[in-house]
Coordinates of C-alpha atoms and ligand atoms in Angstrom, one line a residue:
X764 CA 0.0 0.0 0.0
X765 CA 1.4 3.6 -0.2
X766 CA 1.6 5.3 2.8
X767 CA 2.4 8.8 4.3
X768 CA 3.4 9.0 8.4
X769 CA 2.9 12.4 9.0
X770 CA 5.5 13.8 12.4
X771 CA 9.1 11.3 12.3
X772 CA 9.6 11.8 15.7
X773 CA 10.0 8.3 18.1
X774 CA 6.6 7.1 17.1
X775 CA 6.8 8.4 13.3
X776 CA 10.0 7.4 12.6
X777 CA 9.7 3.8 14.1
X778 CA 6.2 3.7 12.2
X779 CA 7.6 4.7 8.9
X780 CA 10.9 2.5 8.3
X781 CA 8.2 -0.2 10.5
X782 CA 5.5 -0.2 7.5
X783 CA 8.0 -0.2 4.7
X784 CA 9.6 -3.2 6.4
X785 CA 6.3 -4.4 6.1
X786 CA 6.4 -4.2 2.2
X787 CA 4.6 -1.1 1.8
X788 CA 5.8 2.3 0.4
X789 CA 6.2 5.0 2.4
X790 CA 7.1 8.7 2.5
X791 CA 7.7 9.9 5.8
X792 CA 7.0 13.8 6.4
X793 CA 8.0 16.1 8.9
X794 CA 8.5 19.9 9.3
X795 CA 11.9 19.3 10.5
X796 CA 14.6 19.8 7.8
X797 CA 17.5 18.2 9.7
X798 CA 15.2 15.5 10.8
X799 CA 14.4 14.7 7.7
X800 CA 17.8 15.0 6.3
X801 CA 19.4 12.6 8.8
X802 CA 16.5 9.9 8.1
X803 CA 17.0 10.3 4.3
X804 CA 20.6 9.5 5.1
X805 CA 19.2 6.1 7.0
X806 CA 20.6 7.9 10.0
X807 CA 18.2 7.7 13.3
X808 CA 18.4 11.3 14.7
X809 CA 17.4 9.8 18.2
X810 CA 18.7 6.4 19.8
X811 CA 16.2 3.6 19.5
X812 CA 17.5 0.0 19.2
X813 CA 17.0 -1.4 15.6
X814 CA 16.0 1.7 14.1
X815 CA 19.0 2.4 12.5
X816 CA 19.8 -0.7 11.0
X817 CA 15.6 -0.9 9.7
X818 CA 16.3 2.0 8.3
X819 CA 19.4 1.3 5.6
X820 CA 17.8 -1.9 5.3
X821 CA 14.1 -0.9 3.8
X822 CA 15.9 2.5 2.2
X823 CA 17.8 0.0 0.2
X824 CA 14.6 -1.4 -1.1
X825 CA 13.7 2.0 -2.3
X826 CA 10.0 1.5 -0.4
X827 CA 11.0 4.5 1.9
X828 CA 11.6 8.2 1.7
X829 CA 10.7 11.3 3.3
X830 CA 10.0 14.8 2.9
X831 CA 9.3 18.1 4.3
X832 CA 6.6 18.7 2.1
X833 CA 3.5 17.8 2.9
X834 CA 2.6 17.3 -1.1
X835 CA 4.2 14.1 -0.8
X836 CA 1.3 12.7 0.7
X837 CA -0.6 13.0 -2.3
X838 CA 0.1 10.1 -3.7
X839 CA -0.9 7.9 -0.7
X840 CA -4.1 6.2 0.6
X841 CA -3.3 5.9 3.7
X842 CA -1.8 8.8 5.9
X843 CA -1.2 8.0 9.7
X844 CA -0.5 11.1 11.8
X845 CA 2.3 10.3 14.2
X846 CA 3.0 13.9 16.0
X847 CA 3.3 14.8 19.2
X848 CA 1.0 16.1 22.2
X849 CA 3.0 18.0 24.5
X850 CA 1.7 18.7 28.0
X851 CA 0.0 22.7 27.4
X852 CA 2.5 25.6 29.4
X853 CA 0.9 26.6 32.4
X854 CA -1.8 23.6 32.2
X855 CA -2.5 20.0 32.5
X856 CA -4.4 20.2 29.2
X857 CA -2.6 18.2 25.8
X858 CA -1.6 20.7 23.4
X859 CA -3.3 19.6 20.2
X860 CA -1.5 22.1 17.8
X861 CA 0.7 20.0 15.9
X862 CA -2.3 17.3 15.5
X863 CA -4.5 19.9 14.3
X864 CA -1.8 21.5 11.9
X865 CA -0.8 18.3 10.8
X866 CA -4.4 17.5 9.3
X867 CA -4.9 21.1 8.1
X868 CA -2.0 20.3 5.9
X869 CA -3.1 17.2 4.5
X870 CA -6.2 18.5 3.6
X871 CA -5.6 19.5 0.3
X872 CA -3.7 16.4 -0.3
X873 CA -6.4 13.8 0.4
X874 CA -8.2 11.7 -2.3
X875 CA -11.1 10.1 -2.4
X876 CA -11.6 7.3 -0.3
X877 CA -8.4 7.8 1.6
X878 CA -8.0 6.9 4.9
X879 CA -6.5 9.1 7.8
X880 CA -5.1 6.8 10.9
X881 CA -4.7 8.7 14.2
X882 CA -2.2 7.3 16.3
X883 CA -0.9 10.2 18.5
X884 CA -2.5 10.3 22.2
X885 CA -5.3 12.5 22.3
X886 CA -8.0 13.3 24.4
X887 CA -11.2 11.5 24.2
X888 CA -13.3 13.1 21.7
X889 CA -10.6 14.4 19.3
X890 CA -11.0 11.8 16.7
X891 CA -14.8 12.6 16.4
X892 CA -13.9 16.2 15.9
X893 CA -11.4 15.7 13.5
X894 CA -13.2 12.9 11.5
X895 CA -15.9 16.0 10.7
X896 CA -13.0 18.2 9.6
X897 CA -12.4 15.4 7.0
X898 CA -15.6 14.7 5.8
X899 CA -16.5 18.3 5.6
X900 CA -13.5 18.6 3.2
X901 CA -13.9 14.9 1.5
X902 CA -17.5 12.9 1.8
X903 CA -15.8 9.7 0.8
X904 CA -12.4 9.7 3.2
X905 CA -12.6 8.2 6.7
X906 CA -11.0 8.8 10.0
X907 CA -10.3 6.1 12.3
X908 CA -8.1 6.0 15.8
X909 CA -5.3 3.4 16.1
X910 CA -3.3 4.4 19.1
X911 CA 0.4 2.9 19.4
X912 CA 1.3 1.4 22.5
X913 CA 4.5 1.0 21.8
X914 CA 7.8 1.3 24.2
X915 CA 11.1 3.5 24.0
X916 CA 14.3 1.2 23.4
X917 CA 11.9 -1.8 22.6
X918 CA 9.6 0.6 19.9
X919 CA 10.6 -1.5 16.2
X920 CA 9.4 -5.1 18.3
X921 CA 6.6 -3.3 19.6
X922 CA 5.6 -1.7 16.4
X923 CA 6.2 -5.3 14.1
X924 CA 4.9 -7.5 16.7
X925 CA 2.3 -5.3 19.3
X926 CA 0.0 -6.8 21.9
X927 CA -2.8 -5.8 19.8
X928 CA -4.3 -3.4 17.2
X929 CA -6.9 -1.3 18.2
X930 CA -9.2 0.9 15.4
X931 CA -11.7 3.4 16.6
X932 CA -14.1 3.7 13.5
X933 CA -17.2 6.3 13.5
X934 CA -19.7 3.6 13.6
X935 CA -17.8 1.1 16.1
X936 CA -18.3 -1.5 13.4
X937 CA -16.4 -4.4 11.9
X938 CA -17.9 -3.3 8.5
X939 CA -16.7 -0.2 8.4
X940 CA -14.9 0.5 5.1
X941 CA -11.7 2.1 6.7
X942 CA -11.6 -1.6 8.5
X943 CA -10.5 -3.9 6.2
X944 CA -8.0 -1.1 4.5
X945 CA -6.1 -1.0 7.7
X946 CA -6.1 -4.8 8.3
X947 CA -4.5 -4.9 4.4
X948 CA -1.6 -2.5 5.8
X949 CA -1.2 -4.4 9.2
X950 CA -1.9 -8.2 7.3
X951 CA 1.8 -9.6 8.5
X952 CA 1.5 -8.9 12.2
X953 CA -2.8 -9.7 12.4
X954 CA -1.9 -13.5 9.9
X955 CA 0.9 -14.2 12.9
X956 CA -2.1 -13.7 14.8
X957 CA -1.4 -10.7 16.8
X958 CA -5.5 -9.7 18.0
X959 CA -7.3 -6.4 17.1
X960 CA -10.3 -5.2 18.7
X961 CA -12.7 -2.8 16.8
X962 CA -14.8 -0.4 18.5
X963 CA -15.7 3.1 18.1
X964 CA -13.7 6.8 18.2
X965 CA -14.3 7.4 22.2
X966 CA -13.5 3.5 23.4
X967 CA -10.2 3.5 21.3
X968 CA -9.2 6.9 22.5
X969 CA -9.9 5.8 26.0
X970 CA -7.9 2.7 25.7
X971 CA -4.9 4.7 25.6
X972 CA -5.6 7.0 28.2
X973 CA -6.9 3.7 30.5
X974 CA -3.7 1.7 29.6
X975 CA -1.2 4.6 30.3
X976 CA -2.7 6.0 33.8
X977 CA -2.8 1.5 34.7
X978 CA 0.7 1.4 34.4
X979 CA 1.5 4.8 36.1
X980 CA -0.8 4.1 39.1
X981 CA 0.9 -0.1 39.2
X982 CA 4.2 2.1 39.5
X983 CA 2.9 4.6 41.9
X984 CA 1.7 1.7 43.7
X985 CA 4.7 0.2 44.6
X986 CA 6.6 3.3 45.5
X987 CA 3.8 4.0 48.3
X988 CA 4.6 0.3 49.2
X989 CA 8.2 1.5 49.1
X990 CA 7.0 4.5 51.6
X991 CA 5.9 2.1 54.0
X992 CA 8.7 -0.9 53.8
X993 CA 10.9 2.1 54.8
X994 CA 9.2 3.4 57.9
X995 CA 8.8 0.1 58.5
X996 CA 12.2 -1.7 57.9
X997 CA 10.2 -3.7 55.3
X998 CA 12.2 -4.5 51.9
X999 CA 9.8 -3.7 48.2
X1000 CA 11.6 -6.0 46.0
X1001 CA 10.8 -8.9 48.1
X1002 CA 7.4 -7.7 48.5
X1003 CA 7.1 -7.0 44.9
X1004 CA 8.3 -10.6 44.3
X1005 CA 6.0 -12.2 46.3
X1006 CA 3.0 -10.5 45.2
X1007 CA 3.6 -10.7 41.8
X1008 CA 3.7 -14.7 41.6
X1009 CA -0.4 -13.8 41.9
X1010 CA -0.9 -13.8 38.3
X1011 CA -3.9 -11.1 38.6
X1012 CA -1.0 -8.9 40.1
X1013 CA 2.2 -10.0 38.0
X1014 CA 5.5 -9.1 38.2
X1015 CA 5.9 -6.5 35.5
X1016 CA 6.1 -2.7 36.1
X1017 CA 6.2 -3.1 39.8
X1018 CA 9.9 -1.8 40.2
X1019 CA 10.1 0.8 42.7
X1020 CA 12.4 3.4 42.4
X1021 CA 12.8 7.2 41.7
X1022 CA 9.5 6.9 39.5
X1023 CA 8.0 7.2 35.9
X1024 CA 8.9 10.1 34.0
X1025 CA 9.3 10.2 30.1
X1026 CA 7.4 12.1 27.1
X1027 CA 4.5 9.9 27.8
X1028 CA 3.0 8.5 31.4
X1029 CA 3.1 11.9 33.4
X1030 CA 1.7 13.9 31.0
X1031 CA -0.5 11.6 29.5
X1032 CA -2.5 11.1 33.1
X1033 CA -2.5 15.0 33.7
X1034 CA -4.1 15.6 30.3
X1035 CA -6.3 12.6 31.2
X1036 CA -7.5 14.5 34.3
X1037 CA -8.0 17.9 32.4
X1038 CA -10.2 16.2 29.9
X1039 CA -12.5 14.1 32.5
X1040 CA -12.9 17.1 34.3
X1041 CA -14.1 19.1 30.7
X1042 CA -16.4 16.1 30.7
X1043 CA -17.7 16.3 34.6
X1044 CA -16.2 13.5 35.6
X1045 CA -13.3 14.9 37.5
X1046 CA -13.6 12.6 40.3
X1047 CA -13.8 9.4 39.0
X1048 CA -9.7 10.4 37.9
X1049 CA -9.1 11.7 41.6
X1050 CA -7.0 9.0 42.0
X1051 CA -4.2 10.1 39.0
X1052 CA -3.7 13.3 41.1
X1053 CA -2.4 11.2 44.2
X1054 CA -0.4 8.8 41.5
X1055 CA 1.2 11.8 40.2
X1056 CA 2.3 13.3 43.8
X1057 CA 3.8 9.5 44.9
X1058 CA 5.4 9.9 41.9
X1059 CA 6.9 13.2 42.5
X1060 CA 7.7 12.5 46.0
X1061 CA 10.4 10.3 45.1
X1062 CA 12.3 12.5 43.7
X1063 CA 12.6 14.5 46.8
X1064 CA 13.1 11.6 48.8
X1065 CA 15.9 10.5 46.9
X1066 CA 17.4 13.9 47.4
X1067 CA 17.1 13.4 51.1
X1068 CA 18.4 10.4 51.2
X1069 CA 21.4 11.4 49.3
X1070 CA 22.0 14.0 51.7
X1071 CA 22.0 11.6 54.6
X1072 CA 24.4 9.4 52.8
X1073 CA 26.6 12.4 52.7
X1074 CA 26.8 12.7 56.4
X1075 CA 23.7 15.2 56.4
X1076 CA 25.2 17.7 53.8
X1077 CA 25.0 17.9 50.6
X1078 CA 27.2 21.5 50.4
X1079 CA 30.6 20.9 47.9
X1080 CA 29.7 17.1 48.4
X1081 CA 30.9 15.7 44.6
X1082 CA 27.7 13.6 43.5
X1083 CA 28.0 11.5 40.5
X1084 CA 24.8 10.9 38.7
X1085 CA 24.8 7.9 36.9
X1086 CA 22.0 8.1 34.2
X1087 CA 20.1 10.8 32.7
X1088 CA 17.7 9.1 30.1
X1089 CA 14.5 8.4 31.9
X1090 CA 15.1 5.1 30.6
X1091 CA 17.7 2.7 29.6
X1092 CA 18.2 1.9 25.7
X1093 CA 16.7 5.7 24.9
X1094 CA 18.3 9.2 25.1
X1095 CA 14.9 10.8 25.4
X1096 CA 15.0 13.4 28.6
X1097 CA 11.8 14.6 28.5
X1098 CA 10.8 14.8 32.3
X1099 CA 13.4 12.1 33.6
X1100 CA 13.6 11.8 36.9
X1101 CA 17.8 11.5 37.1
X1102 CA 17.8 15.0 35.3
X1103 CA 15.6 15.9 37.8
X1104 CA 16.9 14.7 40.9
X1105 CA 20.4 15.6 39.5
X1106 CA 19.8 19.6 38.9
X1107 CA 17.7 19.6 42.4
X1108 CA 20.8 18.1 44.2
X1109 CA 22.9 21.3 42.4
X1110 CA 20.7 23.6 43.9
X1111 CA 21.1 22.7 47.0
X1112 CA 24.9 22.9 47.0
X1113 CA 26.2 19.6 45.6
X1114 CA 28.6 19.7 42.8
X1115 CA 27.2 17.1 40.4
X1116 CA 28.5 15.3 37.0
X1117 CA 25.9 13.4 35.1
X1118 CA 27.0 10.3 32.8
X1119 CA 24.5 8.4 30.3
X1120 CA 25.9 6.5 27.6
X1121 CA 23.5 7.9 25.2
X1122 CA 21.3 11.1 26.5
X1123 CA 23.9 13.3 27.5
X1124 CA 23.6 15.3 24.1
X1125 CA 19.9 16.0 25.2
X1126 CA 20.2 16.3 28.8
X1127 CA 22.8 18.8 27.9
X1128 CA 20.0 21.1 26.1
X1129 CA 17.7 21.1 28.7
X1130 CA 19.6 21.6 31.7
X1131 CA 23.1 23.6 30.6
X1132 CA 23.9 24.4 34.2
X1133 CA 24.7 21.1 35.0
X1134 CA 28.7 18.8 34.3
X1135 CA 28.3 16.2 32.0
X1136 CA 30.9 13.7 31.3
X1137 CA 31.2 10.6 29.1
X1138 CA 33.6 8.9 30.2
X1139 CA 32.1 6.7 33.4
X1140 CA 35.6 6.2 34.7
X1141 CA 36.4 10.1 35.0
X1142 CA 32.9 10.8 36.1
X1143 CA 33.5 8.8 39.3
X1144 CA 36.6 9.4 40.3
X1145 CA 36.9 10.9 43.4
X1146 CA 33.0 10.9 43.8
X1147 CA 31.8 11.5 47.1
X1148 CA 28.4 9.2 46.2
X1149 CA 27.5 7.7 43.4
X1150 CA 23.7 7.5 42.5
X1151 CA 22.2 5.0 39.9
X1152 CA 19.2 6.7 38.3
X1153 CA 19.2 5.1 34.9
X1154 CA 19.1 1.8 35.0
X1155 CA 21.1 0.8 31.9
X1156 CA 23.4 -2.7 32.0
X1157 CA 26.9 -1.5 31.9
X1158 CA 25.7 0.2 35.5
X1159 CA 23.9 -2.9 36.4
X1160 CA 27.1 -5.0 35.9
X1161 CA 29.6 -2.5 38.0
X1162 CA 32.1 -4.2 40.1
X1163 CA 32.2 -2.7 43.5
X1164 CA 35.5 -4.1 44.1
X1165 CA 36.9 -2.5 40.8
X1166 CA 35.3 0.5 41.6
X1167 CA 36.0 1.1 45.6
X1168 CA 39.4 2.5 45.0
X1169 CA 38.1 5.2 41.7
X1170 CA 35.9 7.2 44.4
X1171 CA 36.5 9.5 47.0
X1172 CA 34.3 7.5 49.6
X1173 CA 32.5 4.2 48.6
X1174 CA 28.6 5.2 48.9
X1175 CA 26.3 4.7 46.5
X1176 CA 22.4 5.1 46.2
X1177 CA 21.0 2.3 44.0
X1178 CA 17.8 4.7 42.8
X1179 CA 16.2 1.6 40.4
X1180 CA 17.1 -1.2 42.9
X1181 CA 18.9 -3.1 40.5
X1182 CA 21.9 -3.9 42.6
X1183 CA 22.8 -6.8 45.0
X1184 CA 23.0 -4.6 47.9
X1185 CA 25.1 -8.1 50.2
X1186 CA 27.4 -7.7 47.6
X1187 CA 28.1 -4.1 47.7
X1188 CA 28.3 -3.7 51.3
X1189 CA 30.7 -7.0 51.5
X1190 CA 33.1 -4.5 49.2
X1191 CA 33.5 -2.3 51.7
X1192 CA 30.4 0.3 50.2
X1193 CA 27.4 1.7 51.8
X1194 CA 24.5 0.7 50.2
X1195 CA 21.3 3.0 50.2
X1196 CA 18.4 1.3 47.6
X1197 CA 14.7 3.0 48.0
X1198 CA 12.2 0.6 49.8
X1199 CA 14.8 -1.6 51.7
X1200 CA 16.0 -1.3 54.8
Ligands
UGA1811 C1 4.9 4.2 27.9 C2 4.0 2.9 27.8 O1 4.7 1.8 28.5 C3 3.8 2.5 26.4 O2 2.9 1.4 26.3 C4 3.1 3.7 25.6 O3 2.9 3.4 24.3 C5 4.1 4.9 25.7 O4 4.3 5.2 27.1 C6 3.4 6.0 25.0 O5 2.4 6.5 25.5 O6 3.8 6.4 23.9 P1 7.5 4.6 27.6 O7 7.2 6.0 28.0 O8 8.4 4.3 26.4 O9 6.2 3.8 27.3 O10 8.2 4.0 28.9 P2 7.8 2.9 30.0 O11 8.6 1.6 29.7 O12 6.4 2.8 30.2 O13 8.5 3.5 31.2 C7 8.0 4.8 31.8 C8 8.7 5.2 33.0 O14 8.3 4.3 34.1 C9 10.2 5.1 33.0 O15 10.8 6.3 33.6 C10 10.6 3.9 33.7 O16 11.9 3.9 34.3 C11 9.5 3.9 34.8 N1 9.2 2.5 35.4 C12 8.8 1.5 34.6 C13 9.4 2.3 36.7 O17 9.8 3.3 37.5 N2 9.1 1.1 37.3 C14 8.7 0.1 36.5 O18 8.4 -1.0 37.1 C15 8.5 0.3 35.1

């Protein structure tokens, strides 16, 4: 099929070389020159496992392109709309603007029976609104929602092989037209049997909105369970263990720590709240506000706990962050909690260098004031603490013996829980994880 992914940011871009790996042919457009200029070079212009190799390998088969132009869509029938909804300045609202330009633009450029595929996160009742805008413009095209649910650092597995496919069609029905043309683009994942669930514009919107706030309140949930094991002496991991062996629990995205942050879960539940509340239904999403200030709260707790590994002072102490994505296997920043709890710890006095094998470029942009160094050796040495943030192997894998005589004093504050804190201590280190005694 041809197809146009309108926005190449981390969902477009994965979508795009994704569908042309799939065997269609796609043009991938964007209002970003050097964006665009990287990915027409097969060069990913953010880090995402896979995506750079997907990309030389279907840009070889000539089935991908992209453009800045919008014209470029002309040619296609099916136009998904992959850009971004930011959290609004000053509000809790999503900012639609780039969704509404983006289908302003393509106006002109659509054909008869073509099919527009929503999958940016919006808030219920934006499909309905926008399928109007189309078929005020042309009778015959459709609108239907197919959110994405895919991961950063796992995004080209998620995007080939997802849970499930979701369409949100005007009339909620299997028949719909716009139906069987989307199960024509997706036919290699749906014949390997990967389910899809038709319903209408509100329900598929809703299932986006639902499945994000689940996982930030499962992950709020712990860390209030983290709370309480450390008033109490209690340690979360085990207790995450154990409860998670009750398969209606399971073990998955119950990892306390410093929190969620990202481009996606915090914002996504505040926008969540702003639009239930437009709807008068505010308090059935009361909740979200108490996941959102557990979430929060660790950051400040890891603060304080830093400053009581540092004998109660965290004035001149040298801190060494280690991690800045707010993930491991992505350099997105956008609201991580290491950059967070790293420019907080500045403020109050500490002097801190930040490592991250890949985000340090974009942590860089966003917080100038703070050091940032590459090299892991040189950013420990002489550390006064070391705190692991970002989860990602190579910090996973440190030796504490190795690493006992690079710092100034042996402390560390495991802020994912990902170390074996006997093992640390037995080098000679004091261990601090969040949640365990
Ligand atoms: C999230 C969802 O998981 C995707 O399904 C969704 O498609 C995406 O948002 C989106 O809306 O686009 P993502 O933001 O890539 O994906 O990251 P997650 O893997 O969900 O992690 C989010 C945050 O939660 C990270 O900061 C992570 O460190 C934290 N986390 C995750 C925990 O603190 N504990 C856990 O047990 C799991």
């Amino acid at each position: 099929m041809r197809i146009s992914v309108i926005g190449c940011g981390y969902l477009g871009a994965v979508h795009a070389a994704c569908m042309a790996k799939l065997g269609h042919e796609v043009v991938g457009i964007d209002v970003d020159e050097r964006k665009i200029a990287d990915l027409s070079a097969a060069t990913a212009p953010f880090f995402e496992p896979g995506l750079e190799a997907l990309l030389k390998e279907v840009q070889e088969t000539g089935r991908l392109s992209f453009s800045t132009d919008m014209s470029a869509a002309a040619d296609s029938d099916v136009h998904f709309i992959c850009v971004g909804t930011p959290q609004k300045k000053g509000e809790n609202a999503a900012d639609l603007t780039y969704v509404d330009a983006a289908l302003t633009s393509l106006l002109p450029y659509l054909d008869e029976d073509d099919v527009v595929v929503g999958k940016s996160t919006v808030p219920v009742g934006t499909a309905g609104r926008l399928a109007q805008i189309v078929k005020a413009h042309e009778e015959t095209a459709h609108l239907i929602w197919n959110p994405e649910f895919l991961r950063e650092g796992h995004a080209v597995a998620d995007t080939l092989q997802p849970d499930r496919f979701v369409y949100g069609v005007p009339d909620g029905s299997e028949d719909h037209p716009a139906v069987a043309i989307l199960d024509e683009v997706y036919a290699a994942p749906l014949s390997s049997g990967t389910p899809r669930i038709v319903t209408d514009h509100p329900t598929a919107e809703l299932v986006k909105a639902a499945a994000n706030s689940f996982l930030a309140t499962k992950i709020s949930f712990i860390n209030a369970m983290a709370e309480v094991c450390e008033a109490s002496g209690a340690d979360v991991t085990r207790l995450a263990d154990a409860i998670g062996m009750d398969e209606r629990i399971g073990r998955k995205f119950l990892n306390a720590g410093i929190g969620f942050g990202g481009g996606c879960l915090p914002k996504d539940i505040r926008a969540f709240m702003a639009r239930a509340g437009e709807l008068g239904a505010d308090q059935a999403l009361t909740f979200l506000r108490e996941v959102d200030a557990i979430n929060m709260r660790r950051r400040t707790r890891v603060v304080e706990l830093s400053r009581e590994l540092c004998d109660g002072t965290l004035l001149g102490k040298r801190i060494t962050v280690l991690g800045a994505a707010f993930k491991p296997e992505s350099d997105d920043v956008r609201d991580s909690p290491a950059l967070s709890i790293a420019a907080q710890l500045q403020l109050q006095g500490a002097v801190v260098t930040v490592t991250d094998p890949k985000a340090l470029q974009n942590a860089a942009k966003r917080f100038p004031e703070l050091h940032f160094e590459p090299d892991m050796d040189a950013a420990i040495s002489g550390a006064d603490a070391l705190l692991l943030l970002t989860e990602w192997k190579q910090y996973q894998r440190l030796d504490p013996h190795a690493l006992h005589s690079s710092v100034g004093s042996p402390r560390i504050l495991d802020g994912r829980n990902v170390l074996d804190p006997g093992k640390w201590r037995a080098a000679g280190w004091v261990y601090r994880g969040l949640g365990r005694a």
